[in-house]
Amino acid sequence: MKTFNFDEALIALQSDLLGFAYKLTADKHDAEDLLQETMLKALDNKDKFDPGTNFKGWMYIIMRNAFINNYRIKKSQGDLYILSEPDYHFLLRDDSFAFIDNSQDAKEIRAALKTLPKEHYNAFMLYISGFKYREIAQETGVSLGTIKSRIFHSRKKLKQLLSDFV
């Protein structure tokens, strides 16, 4: 019977964990960060793992918990988005949305937002202000699927219009 080697098992599981991280974050860089954080936490807690238990399940739980903790931290701190110059920014928190930047970048973003149909604009602005899909649906009286569709299409259109920012 082969003895369990923690380091080898960790390296062998790395690609599976990266796939799971990508499913959680939907962003390549965030997924890589989450993978790195998960592996560090696993190495820090190596002594707590019982070799007779499910290593893969243990790792997935560490990753899921790290993701949830990071999400909670981001949610409680709010989002700060920096445009062009560090001196100018706009803050998105709760239901407020205010541009404090009069630079050309902010003007382009506002112009792109104005191209959205009114229904899409309203749903998108509520979404980026921190409302959940279900809350937006209740607020606007529109079905949940329609809200998801409007936000998806708004993102897609803005991504095309603002491709030079990506």
C-alpha atoms as an extended CHARMM CRD file, in Angstrom:
* protein
*
       166  EXT
         1         1  MET       CA              0.0000000000        0.0000000000        0.0000000000  PROA      1               0.0000000000
         2         2  LYS       CA              1.3590000000        3.4020000000       -1.0160000000  PROA      2               0.0000000000
         3         3  THR       CA              1.6600000000        6.0610000000        1.6870000000  PROA      3               0.0000000000
         4         4  PHE       CA             -0.0790000000        9.3810000000        1.2220000000  PROA      4               0.0000000000
         5         5  ASN       CA              2.1700000000       12.2450000000        0.1150000000  PROA      5               0.0000000000
         6         6  PHE       CA              0.4730000000       15.5720000000        0.8140000000  PROA      6               0.0000000000
         7         7  ASP       CA              2.6310000000       17.6630000000       -1.5310000000  PROA      7               0.0000000000
         8         8  GLU       CA              2.2300000000       15.2810000000       -4.4820000000  PROA      8               0.0000000000
         9         9  ALA       CA             -1.5320000000       15.0950000000       -3.9590000000  PROA      9               0.0000000000
        10        10  LEU       CA             -1.7210000000       18.8870000000       -3.8010000000  PROA      10              0.0000000000
        11        11  ILE       CA              0.1750000000       19.3160000000       -7.0640000000  PROA      11              0.0000000000
        12        12  ALA       CA             -1.8610000000       16.5700000000       -8.7720000000  PROA      12              0.0000000000
        13        13  LEU       CA             -5.1090000000       18.3010000000       -7.7690000000  PROA      13              0.0000000000
        14        14  GLN       CA             -4.0250000000       21.7700000000       -8.9410000000  PROA      14              0.0000000000
        15        15  SER       CA             -5.7030000000       21.6640000000      -12.3840000000  PROA      15              0.0000000000
        16        16  ASP       CA             -9.0080000000       20.4130000000      -10.9290000000  PROA      16              0.0000000000
        17        17  LEU       CA             -8.9200000000       23.1630000000       -8.3340000000  PROA      17              0.0000000000
        18        18  LEU       CA             -8.2230000000       25.8030000000      -10.9720000000  PROA      18              0.0000000000
        19        19  GLY       CA            -11.3180000000       24.6430000000      -12.8810000000  PROA      19              0.0000000000
        20        20  PHE       CA            -13.4140000000       24.8610000000       -9.7300000000  PROA      20              0.0000000000
        21        21  ALA       CA            -11.9860000000       28.3030000000       -8.9380000000  PROA      21              0.0000000000
        22        22  TYR       CA            -12.9220000000       29.5000000000      -12.4100000000  PROA      22              0.0000000000
        23        23  LYS       CA            -16.4880000000       28.2360000000      -11.9190000000  PROA      23              0.0000000000
        24        24  LEU       CA            -16.6930000000       30.2190000000       -8.6820000000  PROA      24              0.0000000000
        25        25  THR       CA            -15.1310000000       33.4520000000       -9.9180000000  PROA      25              0.0000000000
        26        26  ALA       CA            -15.8010000000       33.4460000000      -13.6880000000  PROA      26              0.0000000000
        27        27  ASP       CA            -12.5410000000       35.3630000000      -14.1060000000  PROA      27              0.0000000000
        28        28  LYS       CA             -9.1470000000       33.8870000000      -14.9940000000  PROA      28              0.0000000000
        29        29  HSD       CA             -7.0730000000       36.1600000000      -12.7520000000  PROA      29              0.0000000000
        30        30  ASP       CA             -9.4290000000       35.8620000000       -9.7830000000  PROA      30              0.0000000000
        31        31  ALA       CA             -9.4380000000       32.0780000000      -10.2370000000  PROA      31              0.0000000000
        32        32  GLU       CA             -5.6350000000       31.9780000000      -10.1870000000  PROA      32              0.0000000000
        33        33  ASP       CA             -5.5850000000       34.1430000000       -7.0510000000  PROA      33              0.0000000000
        34        34  LEU       CA             -8.1520000000       31.9000000000       -5.3840000000  PROA      34              0.0000000000
        35        35  LEU       CA             -6.1400000000       28.7940000000       -6.3150000000  PROA      35              0.0000000000
        36        36  GLN       CA             -2.9900000000       30.3030000000       -4.8450000000  PROA      36              0.0000000000
        37        37  GLU       CA             -4.7910000000       31.2970000000       -1.6520000000  PROA      37              0.0000000000
        38        38  THR       CA             -6.3160000000       27.8270000000       -1.3460000000  PROA      38              0.0000000000
        39        39  MET       CA             -2.9750000000       26.0910000000       -1.7900000000  PROA      39              0.0000000000
        40        40  LEU       CA             -1.3400000000       28.3520000000        0.7920000000  PROA      40              0.0000000000
        41        41  LYS       CA             -4.1170000000       27.6640000000        3.2910000000  PROA      41              0.0000000000
        42        42  ALA       CA             -3.7940000000       23.9410000000        2.6480000000  PROA      42              0.0000000000
        43        43  LEU       CA             -0.0380000000       24.0660000000        3.2150000000  PROA      43              0.0000000000
        44        44  ASP       CA             -0.5010000000       26.1330000000        6.3730000000  PROA      44              0.0000000000
        45        45  ASN       CA             -2.9680000000       23.5380000000        7.6830000000  PROA      45              0.0000000000
        46        46  LYS       CA             -1.1440000000       20.4560000000        6.4080000000  PROA      46              0.0000000000
        47        47  ASP       CA             -0.8970000000       19.0740000000        9.9430000000  PROA      47              0.0000000000
        48        48  LYS       CA             -4.6980000000       19.1940000000       10.3370000000  PROA      48              0.0000000000
        49        49  PHE       CA             -5.3710000000       16.8680000000        7.3960000000  PROA      49              0.0000000000
        50        50  ASP       CA             -6.0850000000       13.2290000000        8.2610000000  PROA      50              0.0000000000
        51        51  PRO       CA             -4.5350000000       11.0270000000        5.5140000000  PROA      51              0.0000000000
        52        52  GLY       CA             -7.4000000000        8.5530000000        5.8480000000  PROA      52              0.0000000000
        53        53  THR       CA             -9.9770000000       11.0980000000        4.6530000000  PROA      53              0.0000000000
        54        54  ASN       CA            -10.9800000000       12.5480000000        1.2640000000  PROA      54              0.0000000000
        55        55  PHE       CA             -8.1840000000       14.9530000000        0.2770000000  PROA      55              0.0000000000
        56        56  LYS       CA             -9.9880000000       16.3030000000       -2.7870000000  PROA      56              0.0000000000
        57        57  GLY       CA            -13.1070000000       17.1000000000       -0.7670000000  PROA      57              0.0000000000
        58        58  TRP       CA            -10.9830000000       18.7860000000        1.9020000000  PROA      58              0.0000000000
        59        59  MET       CA             -9.3370000000       20.9860000000       -0.7210000000  PROA      59              0.0000000000
        60        60  TYR       CA            -12.6580000000       21.9060000000       -2.3610000000  PROA      60              0.0000000000
        61        61  ILE       CA            -14.0370000000       22.9470000000        1.0250000000  PROA      61              0.0000000000
        62        62  ILE       CA            -10.9850000000       25.1400000000        1.6830000000  PROA      62              0.0000000000
        63        63  MET       CA            -11.4360000000       26.7960000000       -1.7200000000  PROA      63              0.0000000000
        64        64  ARG       CA            -15.1610000000       27.3050000000       -1.2990000000  PROA      64              0.0000000000
        65        65  ASN       CA            -14.6740000000       28.8330000000        2.1460000000  PROA      65              0.0000000000
        66        66  ALA       CA            -11.8930000000       31.1160000000        0.8810000000  PROA      66              0.0000000000
        67        67  PHE       CA            -14.1630000000       32.2670000000       -1.9510000000  PROA      67              0.0000000000
        68        68  ILE       CA            -17.0530000000       32.9610000000        0.4260000000  PROA      68              0.0000000000
        69        69  ASN       CA            -14.8020000000       34.8370000000        2.8550000000  PROA      69              0.0000000000
        70        70  ASN       CA            -13.3490000000       36.9680000000        0.0460000000  PROA      70              0.0000000000
        71        71  TYR       CA            -16.8490000000       37.6890000000       -1.2630000000  PROA      71              0.0000000000
        72        72  ARG       CA            -18.0300000000       38.8040000000        2.1680000000  PROA      72              0.0000000000
        73        73  ILE       CA            -15.0170000000       41.0760000000        2.5870000000  PROA      73              0.0000000000
        74        74  LYS       CA            -15.5590000000       42.6690000000       -0.8310000000  PROA      74              0.0000000000
        75        75  LYS       CA            -19.2730000000       43.0690000000       -0.1420000000  PROA      75              0.0000000000
        76        76  SER       CA            -18.7280000000       44.7680000000        3.2190000000  PROA      76              0.0000000000
        77        77  GLN       CA            -16.0410000000       47.1180000000        1.9040000000  PROA      77              0.0000000000
        78        78  GLY       CA            -17.9510000000       48.1580000000       -1.1910000000  PROA      78              0.0000000000
        79        79  ASP       CA            -16.4530000000       48.6690000000       -4.6090000000  PROA      79              0.0000000000
        80        80  LEU       CA            -14.2180000000       51.5020000000       -5.6730000000  PROA      80              0.0000000000
        81        81  TYR       CA            -13.5750000000       51.8790000000       -9.3640000000  PROA      81              0.0000000000
        82        82  ILE       CA            -10.7190000000       54.0420000000      -10.5320000000  PROA      82              0.0000000000
        83        83  LEU       CA            -10.9820000000       55.8330000000      -13.8500000000  PROA      83              0.0000000000
        84        84  SER       CA             -8.1110000000       57.4520000000      -15.7650000000  PROA      84              0.0000000000
        85        85  GLU       CA             -6.5370000000       59.6080000000      -13.0510000000  PROA      85              0.0000000000
        86        86  PRO       CA             -6.1460000000       58.3930000000       -9.4540000000  PROA      86              0.0000000000
        87        87  ASP       CA             -7.5660000000       61.7130000000       -8.2370000000  PROA      87              0.0000000000
        88        88  TYR       CA            -10.9180000000       61.0230000000       -9.8930000000  PROA      88              0.0000000000
        89        89  HSD       CA            -13.1560000000       58.0710000000       -9.2240000000  PROA      89              0.0000000000
        90        90  PHE       CA            -16.7200000000       57.0220000000       -8.8430000000  PROA      90              0.0000000000
        91        91  LEU       CA            -18.0380000000       54.9610000000       -5.9820000000  PROA      91              0.0000000000
        92        92  LEU       CA            -20.7140000000       52.2920000000       -6.2690000000  PROA      92              0.0000000000
        93        93  ARG       CA            -22.2880000000       51.3390000000       -2.9760000000  PROA      93              0.0000000000
        94        94  ASP       CA            -25.8280000000       50.3560000000       -2.0380000000  PROA      94              0.0000000000
        95        95  ASP       CA            -28.2100000000       52.1400000000       -4.3840000000  PROA      95              0.0000000000
        96        96  SER       CA            -26.0280000000       55.1610000000       -5.0840000000  PROA      96              0.0000000000
        97        97  PHE       CA            -24.2210000000       55.7180000000       -8.3400000000  PROA      97              0.0000000000
        98        98  ALA       CA            -22.2810000000       58.9120000000       -8.7270000000  PROA      98              0.0000000000
        99        99  PHE       CA            -19.6680000000       59.9370000000      -11.2370000000  PROA      99              0.0000000000
       100       100  ILE       CA            -17.0770000000       62.2800000000       -9.7610000000  PROA      100             0.0000000000
       101       101  ASP       CA            -14.8150000000       62.1640000000      -12.7980000000  PROA      101             0.0000000000
       102       102  ASN       CA            -15.1680000000       64.6230000000      -15.6610000000  PROA      102             0.0000000000
       103       103  SER       CA            -12.3000000000       63.1250000000      -17.6230000000  PROA      103             0.0000000000
       104       104  GLN       CA            -12.7200000000       61.8250000000      -21.1540000000  PROA      104             0.0000000000
       105       105  ASP       CA            -12.9130000000       58.2310000000      -19.8760000000  PROA      105             0.0000000000
       106       106  ALA       CA            -15.9070000000       58.9960000000      -17.6720000000  PROA      106             0.0000000000
       107       107  LYS       CA            -17.6090000000       60.8320000000      -20.5150000000  PROA      107             0.0000000000
       108       108  GLU       CA            -17.1780000000       57.7880000000      -22.7470000000  PROA      108             0.0000000000
       109       109  ILE       CA            -18.5940000000       55.5030000000      -20.0680000000  PROA      109             0.0000000000
       110       110  ARG       CA            -21.5990000000       57.7740000000      -19.5000000000  PROA      110             0.0000000000
       111       111  ALA       CA            -22.1670000000       57.9710000000      -23.2650000000  PROA      111             0.0000000000
       112       112  ALA       CA            -22.0380000000       54.1760000000      -23.5410000000  PROA      112             0.0000000000
       113       113  LEU       CA            -24.5030000000       53.8050000000      -20.6660000000  PROA      113             0.0000000000
       114       114  LYS       CA            -26.8880000000       56.2390000000      -22.3720000000  PROA      114             0.0000000000
       115       115  THR       CA            -27.0290000000       53.9880000000      -25.4420000000  PROA      115             0.0000000000
       116       116  LEU       CA            -28.7190000000       51.2330000000      -23.4320000000  PROA      116             0.0000000000
       117       117  PRO       CA            -32.5050000000       50.9670000000      -23.7410000000  PROA      117             0.0000000000
       118       118  LYS       CA            -34.2510000000       52.4660000000      -20.6950000000  PROA      118             0.0000000000
       119       119  GLU       CA            -35.3470000000       49.0870000000      -19.2830000000  PROA      119             0.0000000000
       120       120  HSD       CA            -31.8400000000       47.6570000000      -19.6750000000  PROA      120             0.0000000000
       121       121  TYR       CA            -30.2470000000       50.7880000000      -18.2220000000  PROA      121             0.0000000000
       122       122  ASN       CA            -32.4540000000       50.7020000000      -15.1100000000  PROA      122             0.0000000000
       123       123  ALA       CA            -31.8200000000       46.9950000000      -14.4750000000  PROA      123             0.0000000000
       124       124  PHE       CA            -28.0850000000       47.3790000000      -15.1060000000  PROA      124             0.0000000000
       125       125  MET       CA            -27.7250000000       50.3940000000      -12.8210000000  PROA      125             0.0000000000
       126       126  LEU       CA            -29.5550000000       48.5970000000      -10.0160000000  PROA      126             0.0000000000
       127       127  TYR       CA            -27.3170000000       45.5680000000      -10.5570000000  PROA      127             0.0000000000
       128       128  ILE       CA            -24.0430000000       47.4940000000      -10.3910000000  PROA      128             0.0000000000
       129       129  SER       CA            -25.3670000000       49.3530000000       -7.3730000000  PROA      129             0.0000000000
       130       130  GLY       CA            -25.3790000000       46.0640000000       -5.4860000000  PROA      130             0.0000000000
       131       131  PHE       CA            -28.9140000000       44.7600000000       -5.8900000000  PROA      131             0.0000000000
       132       132  LYS       CA            -29.3670000000       41.0500000000       -6.5280000000  PROA      132             0.0000000000
       133       133  TYR       CA            -31.2730000000       39.8070000000       -9.5800000000  PROA      133             0.0000000000
       134       134  ARG       CA            -34.2680000000       38.7920000000       -7.4550000000  PROA      134             0.0000000000
       135       135  GLU       CA            -34.3860000000       42.1990000000       -5.7290000000  PROA      135             0.0000000000
       136       136  ILE       CA            -34.2970000000       43.9810000000       -9.0950000000  PROA      136             0.0000000000
       137       137  ALA       CA            -37.1170000000       41.7740000000      -10.3740000000  PROA      137             0.0000000000
       138       138  GLN       CA            -39.2350000000       42.5990000000       -7.3230000000  PROA      138             0.0000000000
       139       139  GLU       CA            -38.4110000000       46.3060000000       -7.5230000000  PROA      139             0.0000000000
       140       140  THR       CA            -39.2560000000       46.6100000000      -11.2110000000  PROA      140             0.0000000000
       141       141  GLY       CA            -42.0790000000       44.0670000000      -11.3480000000  PROA      141             0.0000000000
       142       142  VAL       CA            -40.3600000000       42.1810000000      -14.1840000000  PROA      142             0.0000000000
       143       143  SER       CA            -39.6470000000       38.4450000000      -14.2300000000  PROA      143             0.0000000000
       144       144  LEU       CA            -36.2970000000       37.1880000000      -12.9660000000  PROA      144             0.0000000000
       145       145  GLY       CA            -35.3470000000       35.7130000000      -16.3500000000  PROA      145             0.0000000000
       146       146  THR       CA            -36.0000000000       39.0200000000      -18.0930000000  PROA      146             0.0000000000
       147       147  ILE       CA            -33.8180000000       40.8710000000      -15.5800000000  PROA      147             0.0000000000
       148       148  LYS       CA            -30.9760000000       38.3870000000      -16.0850000000  PROA      148             0.0000000000
       149       149  SER       CA            -31.3220000000       38.7530000000      -19.8420000000  PROA      149             0.0000000000
       150       150  ARG       CA            -31.3160000000       42.5590000000      -19.7020000000  PROA      150             0.0000000000
       151       151  ILE       CA            -28.2210000000       42.6560000000      -17.5360000000  PROA      151             0.0000000000
       152       152  PHE       CA            -26.4450000000       40.0960000000      -19.7280000000  PROA      152             0.0000000000
       153       153  HSD       CA            -27.1980000000       42.0500000000      -22.9010000000  PROA      153             0.0000000000
       154       154  SER       CA            -26.2340000000       45.3470000000      -21.2210000000  PROA      154             0.0000000000
       155       155  ARG       CA            -22.8780000000       43.9100000000      -20.1890000000  PROA      155             0.0000000000
       156       156  LYS       CA            -22.3120000000       42.5230000000      -23.6620000000  PROA      156             0.0000000000
       157       157  LYS       CA            -23.1160000000       45.8260000000      -25.3450000000  PROA      157             0.0000000000
       158       158  LEU       CA            -21.0180000000       47.8740000000      -22.9130000000  PROA      158             0.0000000000
       159       159  LYS       CA            -18.1230000000       45.4740000000      -23.3470000000  PROA      159             0.0000000000
       160       160  GLN       CA            -18.2550000000       46.0660000000      -27.0970000000  PROA      160             0.0000000000
       161       161  LEU       CA            -18.6120000000       49.8340000000      -26.7680000000  PROA      161             0.0000000000
       162       162  LEU       CA            -15.8840000000       50.1180000000      -24.1650000000  PROA      162             0.0000000000
       163       163  SER       CA            -13.4750000000       47.5890000000      -25.6240000000  PROA      163             0.0000000000
       164       164  ASP       CA            -10.5590000000       50.0110000000      -25.3130000000  PROA      164             0.0000000000
       165       165  PHE       CA            -10.9660000000       49.9190000000      -21.5000000000  PROA      165             0.0000000000
       166       166  VAL       CA            -10.7840000000       46.1220000000      -21.2630000000  PROA      166             0.0000000000
